[in-house]
PDB file of C-alpha atoms and ligand atoms in Angstrom:
ATOM      1  CA  MET A   1     114.607 -91.784  33.058  1.00 86.00           C
ATOM      2  CA  SER A   2     114.260 -91.756  36.390  1.00 96.00           C
ATOM      3  CA  ILE A   3     111.588 -89.015  37.789  1.00 98.00           C
ATOM      4  CA  ARG A   4     111.862 -87.451  41.176  1.00 98.00           C
ATOM      5  CA  LEU A   5     108.518 -86.844  43.207  1.00 98.00           C
ATOM      6  CA  ALA A   6     106.736 -84.822  45.684  1.00 98.00           C
ATOM      7  CA  ILE A   7     103.774 -86.212  46.822  1.00 99.00           C
ATOM      8  CA  LEU A   8     101.144 -83.871  48.319  1.00 98.00           C
ATOM      9  CA  VAL A   9      98.230 -85.629  50.339  1.00 98.00           C
ATOM     10  CA  SER A  10      95.580 -84.574  52.957  1.00 98.00           C
ATOM     11  CA  GLY A  11      94.337 -87.965  54.216  1.00 98.00           C
ATOM     12  CA  ARG A  12      94.226 -91.871  53.996  1.00 98.00           C
ATOM     13  CA  GLY A  13      97.193 -92.098  51.434  1.00 98.00           C
ATOM     14  CA  SER A  14      96.185 -94.682  49.423  1.00 98.00           C
ATOM     15  CA  ASN A  15      96.969 -93.396  46.059  1.00 98.00           C
ATOM     16  CA  MET A  16     100.632 -92.273  47.890  1.00 99.00           C
ATOM     17  CA  GLU A  17     101.051 -95.948  48.731  1.00 98.00           C
ATOM     18  CA  SER A  18     100.276 -97.453  45.542  1.00 98.00           C
ATOM     19  CA  ILE A  19     102.629 -95.399  44.330  1.00 99.00           C
ATOM     20  CA  LEU A  20     104.891 -96.214  47.017  1.00 98.00           C
ATOM     21  CA  ARG A  21     104.477 -99.795  46.342  1.00 98.00           C
ATOM     22  CA  ALA A  22     104.923 -99.880  42.562  1.00 98.00           C
ATOM     23  CA  ILE A  23     108.669 -98.219  43.689  1.00 98.00           C
ATOM     24  CA  LYS A  24     109.440-100.857  45.702  1.00 98.00           C
ATOM     25  CA  GLU A  25     108.330-103.363  43.334  1.00 98.00           C
ATOM     26  CA  GLY A  26     110.369-101.855  40.337  1.00 98.00           C
ATOM     27  CA  GLN A  27     106.836-101.055  38.425  1.00 98.00           C
ATOM     28  CA  LEU A  28     107.722 -97.804  38.720  1.00 98.00           C
ATOM     29  CA  ASP A  29     111.251 -96.188  38.037  1.00 98.00           C
ATOM     30  CA  ALA A  30     110.623 -92.905  40.048  1.00 98.00           C
ATOM     31  CA  LYS A  31     111.807 -91.491  43.217  1.00 98.00           C
ATOM     32  CA  VAL A  32     109.672 -89.927  46.004  1.00 98.00           C
ATOM     33  CA  GLU A  33     111.630 -87.163  47.485  1.00 98.00           C
ATOM     34  CA  ILE A  34     109.206 -85.536  50.195  1.00 98.00           C
ATOM     35  CA  VAL A  35     105.286 -86.496  51.082  1.00 99.00           C
ATOM     36  CA  LEU A  36     103.782 -83.090  52.278  1.00 98.00           C
ATOM     37  CA  SER A  37     100.149 -82.835  54.384  1.00 98.00           C
ATOM     38  CA  ASN A  38      98.623 -80.180  55.163  1.00 98.00           C
ATOM     39  CA  ASN A  39      97.337 -82.338  58.126  1.00 98.00           C
ATOM     40  CA  PRO A  40      99.362 -82.704  60.333  1.00 98.00           C
ATOM     41  CA  GLU A  41      96.404 -86.196  61.301  1.00 98.00           C
ATOM     42  CA  ALA A  42      97.070 -87.859  57.917  1.00 98.00           C
ATOM     43  CA  LEU A  43      97.432 -91.302  58.036  1.00 98.00           C
ATOM     44  CA  ALA A  44      99.135 -90.693  54.778  1.00 98.00           C
ATOM     45  CA  LEU A  45     102.327 -89.439  56.862  1.00 98.00           C
ATOM     46  CA  PRO A  46     103.208 -92.638  58.812  1.00 98.00           C
ATOM     47  CA  THR A  47     102.148 -94.802  55.688  1.00 98.00           C
ATOM     48  CA  ALA A  48     105.218 -92.781  54.102  1.00 98.00           C
ATOM     49  CA  ARG A  49     107.422 -93.526  56.981  1.00 98.00           C
ATOM     50  CA  LYS A  50     106.882 -97.079  57.010  1.00 98.00           C
ATOM     51  CA  TYR A  51     108.529 -96.505  53.084  1.00 98.00           C
ATOM     52  CA  GLY A  52     111.355 -94.644  54.101  1.00 98.00           C
ATOM     53  CA  VAL A  53     110.697 -91.693  52.807  1.00 98.00           C
ATOM     54  CA  HIS A  54     110.561 -88.303  54.356  1.00 98.00           C
ATOM     55  CA  ALA A  55     107.333 -87.129  55.390  1.00 98.00           C
ATOM     56  CA  ILE A  56     106.110 -84.208  57.071  1.00 98.00           C
ATOM     57  CA  ALA A  57     102.825 -81.939  58.038  1.00 98.00           C
ATOM     58  CA  VAL A  58     102.557 -78.310  56.986  1.00 98.00           C
ATOM     59  CA  ASP A  59      99.732 -77.368  58.849  1.00 98.00           C
ATOM     60  CA  ASN A  60      97.672 -74.678  56.951  1.00 98.00           C
ATOM     61  CA  GLN A  61      95.553 -73.968  60.246  1.00 97.00           C
ATOM     62  CA  GLY A  62      95.257 -70.737  61.105  1.00 97.00           C
ATOM     63  CA  LEU A  63      97.519 -69.524  57.974  1.00 97.00           C
ATOM     64  CA  SER A  64      96.688 -67.640  54.626  1.00 96.00           C
ATOM     65  CA  ARG A  65      96.463 -69.656  51.552  1.00 95.00           C
ATOM     66  CA  ALA A  66      99.497 -67.562  50.528  1.00 96.00           C
ATOM     67  CA  GLU A  67     101.120 -68.291  53.713  1.00 97.00           C
ATOM     68  CA  HIS A  68     100.405 -71.672  53.721  1.00 98.00           C
ATOM     69  CA  GLU A  69     101.804 -72.219  50.084  1.00 98.00           C
ATOM     70  CA  ALA A  70     104.309 -69.868  50.803  1.00 98.00           C
ATOM     71  CA  ARG A  71     105.724 -72.564  53.325  1.00 98.00           C
ATOM     72  CA  VAL A  72     105.220 -75.815  51.807  1.00 98.00           C
ATOM     73  CA  LEU A  73     106.747 -74.166  48.672  1.00 98.00           C
ATOM     74  CA  LYS A  74     110.116 -73.816  50.746  1.00 98.00           C
ATOM     75  CA  GLU A  75     109.821 -77.385  51.793  1.00 98.00           C
ATOM     76  CA  LEU A  76     109.582 -78.387  48.327  1.00 98.00           C
ATOM     77  CA  SER A  77     112.311 -76.079  47.120  1.00 98.00           C
ATOM     78  CA  GLU A  78     115.044 -78.223  49.566  1.00 98.00           C
ATOM     79  CA  TYR A  79     114.613 -81.049  46.770  1.00 98.00           C
ATOM     80  CA  GLU A  80     114.814 -80.927  42.396  1.00 98.00           C
ATOM     81  CA  ILE A  81     111.412 -82.234  41.694  1.00 98.00           C
ATOM     82  CA  ASP A  82     110.283 -83.014  37.821  1.00 98.00           C
ATOM     83  CA  PHE A  83     106.508 -83.650  39.187  1.00 98.00           C
ATOM     84  CA  VAL A  84     104.607 -82.385  42.190  1.00 98.00           C
ATOM     85  CA  VAL A  85     102.402 -85.105  42.520  1.00 99.00           C
ATOM     86  CA  LEU A  86      98.523 -84.456  44.132  1.00 98.00           C
ATOM     87  CA  ALA A  87      97.147 -87.785  45.909  1.00 98.00           C
ATOM     88  CA  GLY A  88      93.854 -86.678  48.158  1.00 98.00           C
ATOM     89  CA  TYR A  89      95.063 -83.148  48.359  1.00 98.00           C
ATOM     90  CA  MET A  90      92.206 -81.342  49.417  1.00 95.00           C
ATOM     91  CA  ARG A  91      93.444 -78.176  48.541  1.00 96.00           C
ATOM     92  CA  ILE A  92      93.202 -75.434  46.127  1.00 94.00           C
ATOM     93  CA  LEU A  93      96.455 -74.520  44.395  1.00 96.00           C
ATOM     94  CA  THR A  94      96.985 -70.818  43.291  1.00 96.00           C
ATOM     95  CA  SER A  95      98.476 -69.252  39.743  1.00 96.00           C
ATOM     96  CA  ASN A  96     101.749 -68.596  42.256  1.00 97.00           C
ATOM     97  CA  PHE A  97     101.936 -72.369  43.157  1.00 97.00           C
ATOM     98  CA  LEU A  98     101.725 -73.668  39.471  1.00 98.00           C
ATOM     99  CA  GLN A  99     103.995 -71.087  38.033  1.00 98.00           C
ATOM    100  CA  LYS A 100     106.953 -72.479  40.259  1.00 98.00           C
ATOM    101  CA  PHE A 101     106.507 -75.529  38.010  1.00 98.00           C
ATOM    102  CA  LYS A 102     105.623 -74.297  35.093  1.00 98.00           C
ATOM    103  CA  HIS A 103     107.415 -76.076  32.001  1.00 97.00           C
ATOM    104  CA  LYS A 104     108.697 -74.939  28.952  1.00 95.00           C
ATOM    105  CA  ASP A 105     105.996 -76.535  26.983  1.00 93.00           C
ATOM    106  CA  GLY A 106     103.740 -74.128  28.792  1.00 94.00           C
ATOM    107  CA  TYR A 107     102.258 -76.930  31.468  1.00 97.00           C
ATOM    108  CA  PHE A 108     102.406 -76.993  35.409  1.00 98.00           C
ATOM    109  CA  ARG A 109     104.595 -79.906  35.973  1.00 98.00           C
ATOM    110  CA  VAL A 110     101.270 -80.858  38.889  1.00 98.00           C
ATOM    111  CA  ILE A 111     100.300 -83.957  38.138  1.00 98.00           C
ATOM    112  CA  ASN A 112      96.564 -84.924  39.833  1.00 98.00           C
ATOM    113  CA  ILE A 113      94.356 -88.149  40.076  1.00 98.00           C
ATOM    114  CA  HIS A 114      90.177 -87.330  40.416  1.00 98.00           C
ATOM    115  CA  PRO A 115      87.672 -90.320  40.944  1.00 98.00           C
ATOM    116  CA  SER A 116      85.389 -89.291  37.916  1.00 98.00           C
ATOM    117  CA  LEU A 117      85.511 -89.048  34.106  1.00 98.00           C
ATOM    118  CA  LEU A 118      86.509 -85.152  33.531  1.00 98.00           C
ATOM    119  CA  PRO A 119      84.697 -82.959  33.336  1.00 98.00           C
ATOM    120  CA  ALA A 120      81.654 -84.469  35.201  1.00 98.00           C
ATOM    121  CA  PHE A 121      81.596 -83.942  39.048  1.00 98.00           C
ATOM    122  CA  PRO A 122      84.791 -82.227  39.948  1.00 98.00           C
ATOM    123  CA  GLY A 123      85.316 -81.363  43.374  1.00 97.00           C
ATOM    124  CA  ALA A 124      85.655 -83.072  46.852  1.00 97.00           C
ATOM    125  CA  ASN A 125      82.948 -85.833  46.615  1.00 98.00           C
ATOM    126  CA  ALA A 126      82.797 -86.996  42.925  1.00 98.00           C
ATOM    127  CA  TYR A 127      82.387 -90.891  44.166  1.00 98.00           C
ATOM    128  CA  GLU A 128      78.632 -89.512  46.022  1.00 98.00           C
ATOM    129  CA  ASP A 129      78.010 -87.490  43.214  1.00 98.00           C
ATOM    130  CA  ALA A 130      78.136 -89.747  40.647  1.00 98.00           C
ATOM    131  CA  PHE A 131      76.642 -92.748  42.659  1.00 98.00           C
ATOM    132  CA  LYS A 132      73.547 -90.180  43.668  1.00 98.00           C
ATOM    133  CA  TYR A 133      73.490 -88.883  40.347  1.00 98.00           C
ATOM    134  CA  GLY A 134      72.821 -92.268  39.109  1.00 98.00           C
ATOM    135  CA  SER A 135      75.698 -92.932  36.617  1.00 98.00           C
ATOM    136  CA  LEU A 136      75.909 -96.337  35.489  1.00 98.00           C
ATOM    137  CA  VAL A 137      79.166 -95.710  33.976  1.00 98.00           C
ATOM    138  CA  SER A 138      81.529 -93.672  36.005  1.00 98.00           C
ATOM    139  CA  GLY A 139      85.685 -93.695  36.251  1.00 98.00           C
ATOM    140  CA  ILE A 140      88.946 -91.883  37.150  1.00 98.00           C
ATOM    141  CA  THR A 141      90.928 -88.989  35.488  1.00 98.00           C
ATOM    142  CA  VAL A 142      94.862 -88.276  35.819  1.00 98.00           C
ATOM    143  CA  HIS A 143      95.478 -84.989  34.666  1.00 98.00           C
ATOM    144  CA  LEU A 144      97.807 -81.972  34.792  1.00 98.00           C
ATOM    145  CA  ALA A 145      96.701 -79.055  36.856  1.00 98.00           C
ATOM    146  CA  ASP A 146      95.680 -75.685  36.184  1.00 96.00           C
ATOM    147  CA  GLU A 147      94.249 -72.655  38.087  1.00 93.00           C
ATOM    148  CA  LYS A 148      90.657 -74.790  38.204  1.00 95.00           C
ATOM    149  CA  VAL A 149      89.704 -77.482  40.458  1.00 95.00           C
ATOM    150  CA  ASP A 150      89.821 -81.126  39.391  1.00 96.00           C
ATOM    151  CA  HIS A 151      90.463 -79.262  35.647  1.00 97.00           C
ATOM    152  CA  GLY A 152      93.443 -79.632  33.308  1.00 97.00           C
ATOM    153  CA  PRO A 153      94.918 -81.325  29.771  1.00 97.00           C
ATOM    154  CA  ILE A 154      94.038 -85.057  30.620  1.00 97.00           C
ATOM    155  CA  LEU A 155      96.322 -87.434  30.709  1.00 97.00           C
ATOM    156  CA  ALA A 156      94.313 -91.117  31.353  1.00 97.00           C
ATOM    157  CA  GLN A 157      91.146 -91.656  32.045  1.00 98.00           C
ATOM    158  CA  GLU A 158      89.433 -95.764  32.944  1.00 98.00           C
ATOM    159  CA  SER A 159      86.083 -96.522  33.486  1.00 98.00           C
ATOM    160  CA  PHE A 160      84.484 -98.425  35.849  1.00 98.00           C
ATOM    161  CA  PRO A 161      80.557 -99.740  35.918  1.00 98.00           C
ATOM    162  CA  ARG A 162      77.945 -99.525  38.360  1.00 98.00           C
ATOM    163  CA  LEU A 163      76.861-102.642  39.155  1.00 98.00           C
ATOM    164  CA  GLU A 164      73.160-103.479  40.014  1.00 98.00           C
ATOM    165  CA  GLY A 165      73.019-104.190  44.229  1.00 98.00           C
ATOM    166  CA  ASP A 166      76.020-101.735  44.449  1.00 98.00           C
ATOM    167  CA  THR A 167      75.854 -99.236  47.564  1.00 98.00           C
ATOM    168  CA  LEU A 168      77.919 -96.460  47.616  1.00 98.00           C
ATOM    169  CA  GLU A 169      80.552 -97.812  49.667  1.00 98.00           C
ATOM    170  CA  THR A 170      80.750-100.647  46.992  1.00 98.00           C
ATOM    171  CA  PHE A 171      81.061 -98.636  43.886  1.00 98.00           C
ATOM    172  CA  ARG A 172      84.087 -96.012  46.098  1.00 98.00           C
ATOM    173  CA  GLN A 173      85.730 -99.937  46.322  1.00 98.00           C
ATOM    174  CA  ARG A 174      85.437-100.669  42.645  1.00 98.00           C
ATOM    175  CA  GLY A 175      86.779 -97.185  41.713  1.00 98.00           C
ATOM    176  CA  LEU A 176      89.709 -97.206  44.045  1.00 98.00           C
ATOM    177  CA  ALA A 177      90.532-100.344  43.135  1.00 98.00           C
ATOM    178  CA  VAL A 178      91.126 -98.607  39.647  1.00 98.00           C
ATOM    179  CA  GLU A 179      93.066 -95.694  41.089  1.00 98.00           C
ATOM    180  CA  HIS A 180      95.441 -97.496  42.710  1.00 98.00           C
ATOM    181  CA  LYS A 181      96.699 -99.105  39.445  1.00 98.00           C
ATOM    182  CA  LEU A 182      95.841 -96.324  37.366  1.00 98.00           C
ATOM    183  CA  TYR A 183      98.151 -93.666  39.187  1.00 98.00           C
ATOM    184  CA  PRO A 184     101.356 -95.883  38.827  1.00 98.00           C
ATOM    185  CA  LYS A 185     100.721 -96.715  35.161  1.00 98.00           C
ATOM    186  CA  VAL A 186     100.399 -93.285  33.983  1.00 98.00           C
ATOM    187  CA  LEU A 187     103.444 -92.180  36.284  1.00 98.00           C
ATOM    188  CA  GLN A 188     105.815 -94.769  35.182  1.00 98.00           C
ATOM    189  CA  SER A 189     104.039 -93.559  31.328  1.00 98.00           C
ATOM    190  CA  ILE A 190     105.610 -90.248  31.786  1.00 98.00           C
ATOM    191  CA  ALA A 191     108.785 -91.455  33.511  1.00 98.00           C
ATOM    192  CA  LYS A 192     109.555 -93.379  30.231  1.00 97.00           C
ATOM    193  CA  HIS A 193     107.883 -91.301  27.513  1.00 96.00           C
ATOM    194  CA  GLY A 194     107.652 -87.948  28.811  1.00 96.00           C
ATOM    195  CA  ILE A 195     104.379 -85.810  29.251  1.00 96.00           C
ATOM    196  CA  ARG A 196     102.164 -86.771  25.727  1.00 89.00           C
ATOM    197  CA  LEU A 197      99.482 -84.386  25.356  1.00 85.00           C
ATOM    198  CA  LEU A 198      96.817 -84.306  22.368  1.00 78.00           C
ATOM    199  CA  PRO A 199      97.552 -81.762  20.057  1.00 74.00           C
ATOM    200  CA  GLN A 200      95.439 -78.677  20.909  1.00 63.00           C
ATOM    201  CA  GLU A 201      93.086 -79.171  17.817  1.00 59.00           C
ATOM    202  CA  GLU A 202      91.732 -82.542  18.865  1.00 62.00           C
ATOM    203  CA  MET A 203      90.824 -81.428  22.335  1.00 59.00           C
ATOM    204  CA  ILE A 204      87.253 -80.194  22.994  1.00 54.00           C
ATOM    205  CA  ARG A 205      87.781 -77.781  25.920  1.00 51.00           C
ATOM    206  CA  GLN A 206      85.216 -75.492  27.978  1.00 47.00           C
TER     207      GLN A 206
HETATM  208  C1  GAR B   1      91.365 -90.422  46.292  1.00 91.25           C
HETATM  209  O1  GAR B   1      89.988 -91.025  46.305  1.00 91.25           O
HETATM  210  C2  GAR B   1      91.067 -89.894  45.479  1.00 91.25           C
HETATM  211  O2  GAR B   1      90.704 -90.111  43.789  1.00 91.25           O
HETATM  212  C3  GAR B   1      90.426 -88.230  45.975  1.00 91.25           C
HETATM  213  O3  GAR B   1      90.352 -88.414  46.989  1.00 91.25           O
HETATM  214  C4  GAR B   1      90.606 -90.124  47.555  1.00 91.25           C
HETATM  215  C5  GAR B   1      92.033 -89.767  48.271  1.00 91.25           C
HETATM  216  O4  GAR B   1      92.050 -91.150  49.168  1.00 91.25           O
HETATM  217  N1  GAR B   1      90.463 -86.942  45.009  1.00 91.25           N
HETATM  218  C6  GAR B   1      89.513 -86.057  45.047  1.00 91.25           C
HETATM  219  O5  GAR B   1      88.703 -86.377  44.733  1.00 91.25           O
HETATM  220  C7  GAR B   1      90.496 -84.443  44.117  1.00 91.25           C
HETATM  221  N2  GAR B   1      89.468 -83.804  43.833  1.00 91.25           N
HETATM  222  P1  GAR B   1      93.418 -91.238  49.753  1.00 91.25           P
HETATM  223  O6  GAR B   1      93.898 -90.511  49.794  1.00 91.25           O
HETATM  224  O7  GAR B   1      93.330 -92.921  49.753  1.00 91.25           O
HETATM  225  O8  GAR B   1      94.657 -91.501  48.237  1.00 91.25           O
END
């Protein structure tokens, strides 16, 4: 089944582009209805338009979190959206926002990618944090969002090594290459099979 997506971004948009490219190349059965950024300068916006996707900024400057989210929700409400896809969206989502996308099975239809093996290194600087910590294996996590930052049921994880001689930049590039394959792959699996979570009793949660 083709899935209808809204992609939220804050910056460069390389993950967003990997999703748009996978759709264009017929590897992902999805339609991106809207790309929305809290940052009017986000490079992701012109990139999305190059793919013919409606892309807008809802600037958060001068707005409370609640006001900003209300405006974002108003834009999204123009569309029938199966999943909100966070792709470098550096804003914390409130419970009110998540509730708008609650599935009858209890999870939120909001998906995030994070560049670490969660629960290690949540936050805005995961590559740097894992590199500075000296992790010899790091990875990428795609998960359903919940009220906590970079937290929620895990959909997929893929590891990558830190190699001898790595700089933060080479380490980051290796991870980004994994991100760009993993996110479209997970979305395609959702398009084909829906959300598949491990049974609750098999999960070890904090
Ligand atoms: C990506 O590395 C993504 O995993 C990360 O922000 C970057 C956005 O890059 N997200 C987080 O750190 C979420 N906590 P992009 O705009 O080029 O996709």
